[in-house]
C-alpha positions as MATLAB code, in Angstrom:
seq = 'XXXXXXXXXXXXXXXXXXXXXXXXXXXXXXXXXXXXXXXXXXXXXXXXXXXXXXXXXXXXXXXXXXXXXXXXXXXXXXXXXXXXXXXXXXXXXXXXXXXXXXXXXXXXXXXXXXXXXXXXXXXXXXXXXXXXXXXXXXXXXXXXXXXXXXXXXXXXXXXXXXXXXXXXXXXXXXXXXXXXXXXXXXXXXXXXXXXXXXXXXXXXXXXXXXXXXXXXXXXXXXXXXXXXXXXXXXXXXXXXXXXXXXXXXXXXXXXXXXXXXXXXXXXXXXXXXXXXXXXXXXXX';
ca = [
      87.194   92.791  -18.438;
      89.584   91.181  -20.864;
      87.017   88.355  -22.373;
      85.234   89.685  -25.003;
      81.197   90.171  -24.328;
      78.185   90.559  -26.862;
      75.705   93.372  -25.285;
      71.708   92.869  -26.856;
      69.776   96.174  -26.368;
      66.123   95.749  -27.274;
      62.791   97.311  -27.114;
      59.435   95.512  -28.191;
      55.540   95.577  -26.925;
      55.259   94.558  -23.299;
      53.865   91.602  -22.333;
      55.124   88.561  -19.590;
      58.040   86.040  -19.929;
      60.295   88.435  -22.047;
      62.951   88.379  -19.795;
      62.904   84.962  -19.754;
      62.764   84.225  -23.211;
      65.807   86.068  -23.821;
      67.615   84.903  -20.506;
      66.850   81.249  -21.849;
      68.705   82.576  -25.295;
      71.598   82.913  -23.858;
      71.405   79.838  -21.647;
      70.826   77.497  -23.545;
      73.537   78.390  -25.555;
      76.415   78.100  -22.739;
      76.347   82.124  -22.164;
      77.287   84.101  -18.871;
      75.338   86.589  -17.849;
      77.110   89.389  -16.637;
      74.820   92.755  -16.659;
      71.089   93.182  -17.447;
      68.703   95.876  -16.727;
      65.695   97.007  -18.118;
      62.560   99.545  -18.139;
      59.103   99.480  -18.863;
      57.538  102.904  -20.335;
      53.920  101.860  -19.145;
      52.764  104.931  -21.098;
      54.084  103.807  -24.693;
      53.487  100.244  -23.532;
      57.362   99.303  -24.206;
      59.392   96.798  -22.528;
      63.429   98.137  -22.810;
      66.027   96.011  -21.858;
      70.070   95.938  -22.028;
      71.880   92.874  -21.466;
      75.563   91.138  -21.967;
      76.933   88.362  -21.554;
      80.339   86.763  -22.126;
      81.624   85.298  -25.486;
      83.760   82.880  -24.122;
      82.433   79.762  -23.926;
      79.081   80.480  -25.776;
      78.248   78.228  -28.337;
      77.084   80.290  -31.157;
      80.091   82.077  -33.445;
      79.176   86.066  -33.772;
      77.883   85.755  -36.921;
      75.505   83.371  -36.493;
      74.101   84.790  -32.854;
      71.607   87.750  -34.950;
      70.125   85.422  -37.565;
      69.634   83.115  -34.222;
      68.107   85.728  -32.366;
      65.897   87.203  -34.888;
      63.782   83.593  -34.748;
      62.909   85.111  -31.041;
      62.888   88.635  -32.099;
      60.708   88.608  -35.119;
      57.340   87.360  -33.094;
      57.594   89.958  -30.488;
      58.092   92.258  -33.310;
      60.775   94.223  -31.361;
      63.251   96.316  -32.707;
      67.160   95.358  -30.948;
      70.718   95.419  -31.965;
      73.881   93.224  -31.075;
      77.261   94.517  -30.378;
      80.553   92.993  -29.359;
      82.892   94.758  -26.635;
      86.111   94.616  -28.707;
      84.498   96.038  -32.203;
      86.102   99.550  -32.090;
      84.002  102.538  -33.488;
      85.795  104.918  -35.775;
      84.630  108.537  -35.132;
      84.865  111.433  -36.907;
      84.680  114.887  -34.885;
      83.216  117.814  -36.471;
      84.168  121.789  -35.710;
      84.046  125.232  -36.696;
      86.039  127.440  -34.718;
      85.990  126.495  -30.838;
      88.441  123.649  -29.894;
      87.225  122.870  -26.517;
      84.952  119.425  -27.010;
      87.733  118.849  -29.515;
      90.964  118.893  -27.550;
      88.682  116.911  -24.325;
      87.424  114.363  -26.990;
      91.074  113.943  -28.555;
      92.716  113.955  -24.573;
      90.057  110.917  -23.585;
      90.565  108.892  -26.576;
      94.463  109.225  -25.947;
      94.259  108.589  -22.743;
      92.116  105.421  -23.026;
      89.020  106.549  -21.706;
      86.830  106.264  -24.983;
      87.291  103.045  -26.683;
      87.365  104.650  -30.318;
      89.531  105.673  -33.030;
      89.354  109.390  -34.205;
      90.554  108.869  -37.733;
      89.546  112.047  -39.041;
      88.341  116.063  -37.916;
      86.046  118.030  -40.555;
      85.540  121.649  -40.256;
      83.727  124.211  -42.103;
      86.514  126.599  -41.385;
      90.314  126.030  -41.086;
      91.378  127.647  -37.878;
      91.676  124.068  -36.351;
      94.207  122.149  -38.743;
      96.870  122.817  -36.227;
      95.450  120.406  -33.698;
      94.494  117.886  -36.139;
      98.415  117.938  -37.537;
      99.379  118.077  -33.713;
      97.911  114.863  -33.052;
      98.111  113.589  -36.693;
      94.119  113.406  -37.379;
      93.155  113.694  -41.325;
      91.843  117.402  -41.545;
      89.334  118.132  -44.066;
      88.543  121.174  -44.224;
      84.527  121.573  -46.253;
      83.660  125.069  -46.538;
      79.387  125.655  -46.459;
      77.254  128.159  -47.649;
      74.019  128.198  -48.187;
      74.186  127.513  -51.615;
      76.956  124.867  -51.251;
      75.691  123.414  -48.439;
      74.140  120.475  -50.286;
      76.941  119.643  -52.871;
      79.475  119.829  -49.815;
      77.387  117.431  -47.754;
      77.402  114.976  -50.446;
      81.213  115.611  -50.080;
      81.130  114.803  -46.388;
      79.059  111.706  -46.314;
      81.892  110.339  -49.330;
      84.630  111.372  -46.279;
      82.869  109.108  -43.761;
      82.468  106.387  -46.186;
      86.383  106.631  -47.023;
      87.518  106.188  -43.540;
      84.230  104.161  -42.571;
      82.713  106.025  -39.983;
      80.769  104.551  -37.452;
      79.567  107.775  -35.271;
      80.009  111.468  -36.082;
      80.338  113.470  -33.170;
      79.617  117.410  -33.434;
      82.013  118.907  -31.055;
      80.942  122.684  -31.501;
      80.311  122.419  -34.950;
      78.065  125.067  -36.466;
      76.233  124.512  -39.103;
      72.679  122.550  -39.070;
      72.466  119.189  -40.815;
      70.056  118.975  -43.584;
      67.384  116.235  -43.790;
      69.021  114.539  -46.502;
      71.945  114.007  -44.530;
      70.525  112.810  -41.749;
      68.586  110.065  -44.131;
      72.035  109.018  -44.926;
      73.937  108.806  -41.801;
      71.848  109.095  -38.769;
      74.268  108.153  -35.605;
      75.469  111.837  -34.738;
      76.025  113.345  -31.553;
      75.583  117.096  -30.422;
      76.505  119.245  -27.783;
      74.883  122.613  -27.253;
      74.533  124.926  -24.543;
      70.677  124.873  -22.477;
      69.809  128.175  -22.841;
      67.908  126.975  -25.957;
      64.575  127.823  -27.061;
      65.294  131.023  -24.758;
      68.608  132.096  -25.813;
      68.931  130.895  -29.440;
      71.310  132.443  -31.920;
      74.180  134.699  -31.541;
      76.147  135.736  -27.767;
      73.705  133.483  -25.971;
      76.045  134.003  -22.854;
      75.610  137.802  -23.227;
      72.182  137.615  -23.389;
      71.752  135.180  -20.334;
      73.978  137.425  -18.577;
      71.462  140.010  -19.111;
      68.843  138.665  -17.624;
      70.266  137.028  -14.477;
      70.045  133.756  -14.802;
      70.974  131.520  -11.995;
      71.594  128.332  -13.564;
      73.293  127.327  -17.067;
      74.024  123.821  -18.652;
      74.506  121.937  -20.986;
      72.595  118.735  -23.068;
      74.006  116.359  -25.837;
      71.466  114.762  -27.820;
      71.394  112.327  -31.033;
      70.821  114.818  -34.166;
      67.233  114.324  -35.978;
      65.854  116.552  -38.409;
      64.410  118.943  -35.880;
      67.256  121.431  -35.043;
      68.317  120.651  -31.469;
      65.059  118.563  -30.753;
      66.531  114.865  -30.788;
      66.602  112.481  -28.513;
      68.570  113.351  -24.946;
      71.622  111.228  -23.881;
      72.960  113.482  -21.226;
      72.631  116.860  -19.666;
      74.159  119.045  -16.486;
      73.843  122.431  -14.739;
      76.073  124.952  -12.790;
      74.789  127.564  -10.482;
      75.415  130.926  -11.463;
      75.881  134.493   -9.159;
      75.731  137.873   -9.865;
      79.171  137.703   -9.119;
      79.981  136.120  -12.506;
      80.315  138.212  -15.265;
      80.024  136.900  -19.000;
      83.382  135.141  -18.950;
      82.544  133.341  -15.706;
      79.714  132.014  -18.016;
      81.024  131.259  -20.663;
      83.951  129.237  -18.949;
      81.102  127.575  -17.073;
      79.394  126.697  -19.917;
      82.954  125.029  -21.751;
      83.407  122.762  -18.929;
      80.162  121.664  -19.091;
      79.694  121.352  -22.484;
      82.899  118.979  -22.205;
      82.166  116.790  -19.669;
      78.421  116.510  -21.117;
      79.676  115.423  -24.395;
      82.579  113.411  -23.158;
      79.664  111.262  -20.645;
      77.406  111.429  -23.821;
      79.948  109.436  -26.318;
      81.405  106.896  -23.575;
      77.563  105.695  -22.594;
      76.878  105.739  -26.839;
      80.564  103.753  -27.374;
      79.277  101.103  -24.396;
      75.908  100.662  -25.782;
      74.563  101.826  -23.100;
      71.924  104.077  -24.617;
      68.329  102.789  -26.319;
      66.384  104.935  -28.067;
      62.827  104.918  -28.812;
      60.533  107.596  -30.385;
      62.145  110.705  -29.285;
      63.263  109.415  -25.780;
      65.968  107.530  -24.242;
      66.652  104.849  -21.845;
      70.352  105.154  -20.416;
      71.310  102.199  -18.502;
      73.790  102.563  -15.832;
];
């Protein structure tokens, strides 16, 4: 679509008419309606909805829709966002040493396929400079040890500041985020394999392998302050045999963990993800 379109994603206490009152929002202000869905979690008592409509022709400028909205808002003490189809995010990929998620990411923001810029790649190692000069992405590369860890995050968080980050996306990247980082900037994207809790730590694929499994996968998630616990965007599995040895897995588990992440960032980039608690609703 080449109009522009604002897209409202809200959650708030169920009760009856809310889809009305915020169909008659856009309504009565000369808006177009061109995608809505929404979910009711009877067990937290939530009403979820996505919807977007069409700029063009709407009577309220941008800036003056949210303070508009919040009169609505505010009484069903809901918690919602606004965002506009041609804003475009500016992401920063994080790495260590595997350049799978990164080369995928880079290829699909190339190619058109995420709507993003990818100003700049930080590392806590240097092995992947090349691509980032390859492609001419700002490389910074942030070494972190345990007793630098917190003096070099402070020296992150000034990085995505600089280029005025919007979403960090963890593409492989090692290390775990402190708390205090996360209280800072909180929209971060991971991508792990699923043998976790079973298979944590070192040669997870070796270890799997060891014990037969018939299934592996992948699951990216938004990163909270429990390690590998926050709230699911996307996931997928691949059968396994015992024909496949540990580089069958392990090449399994890279094409997942692209496509997982690559699904993951195009549904957060089209606000098409809502979270609440620990959960998420992705509409389609």
């Amino acid at each position: 679509m080449n109009t522009p379109t604002a897209t409202l994603l809200i959650s708030c206490p169920d009760q009856k008419g809310l889809v009305a009152k915020i169909a008659n929002f856009i309504y009565s202000n000369g808006g177009n309606i061109i995608h809505a869905d929404q979910h009711t979690d009877f067990s937290a008592g939530l009403f979820l909805n996505r919807i977007e409509w069409q700029l063009e022709g709407f009577h309220l400028p941008r800036e003056v829709i949210e303070p508009a909205f919040r009169a609505i808002a505010t009484p069903l003490n809901a918690d919602w966002q606004i965002h506009f189809s041609d804003a475009v995010p500016r992401i920063a990929v994080w790495v260590s040493k595997q350049d799978h998620c990164l080369y995928d990411l880079i290829w699909r923001q190339r190619s058109g396929e995420l709507q993003a810029e990818i100003p700049v790649i930080m590392s806590n190692h240097a092995e992947l400079e090349a691509i980032a000069k390859q492609f001419e992405i700002d490389f910074h590369h942030i070494p972190i040890t345990k007793e630098t860890k917190l003096e070099q995050e402070k020296k992150q968080l000034e990085i995505l500041q600089k280029y005025e980050i919007d979403l960090v996306i963890l593409a492989k990247y090692m290390q775990v985020l402190s708390s205090d980082f996360i209280s800072k900037f909180s929209n971060v994207i991971n991508i792990h394999h699923s043998f976790l809790p079973a298979f944590a730590g070192a040669n997870p694929y070796q270890r799997a392998f060891e014990r037969g499994v018939k299934i592996i996968g992948a699951t990216a998630h938004y990163v909270t302050e429990d390690l590998d616990e926050g709230p699911i965007i996307e996931q997928d599995v691949v059968r396994v045999s015992h024909r496949d040895d540990v580089k069958d897995l392990i090449r399994k588990g890279k094409d997942l963990e692209r496509i997982v992440l690559a699904r993951a960032v195009r549904l957060h980039l089209q606000n098409r993800v809502l979270v609440y608690g620990n959960r998420t609703v992705v509409f389609g």
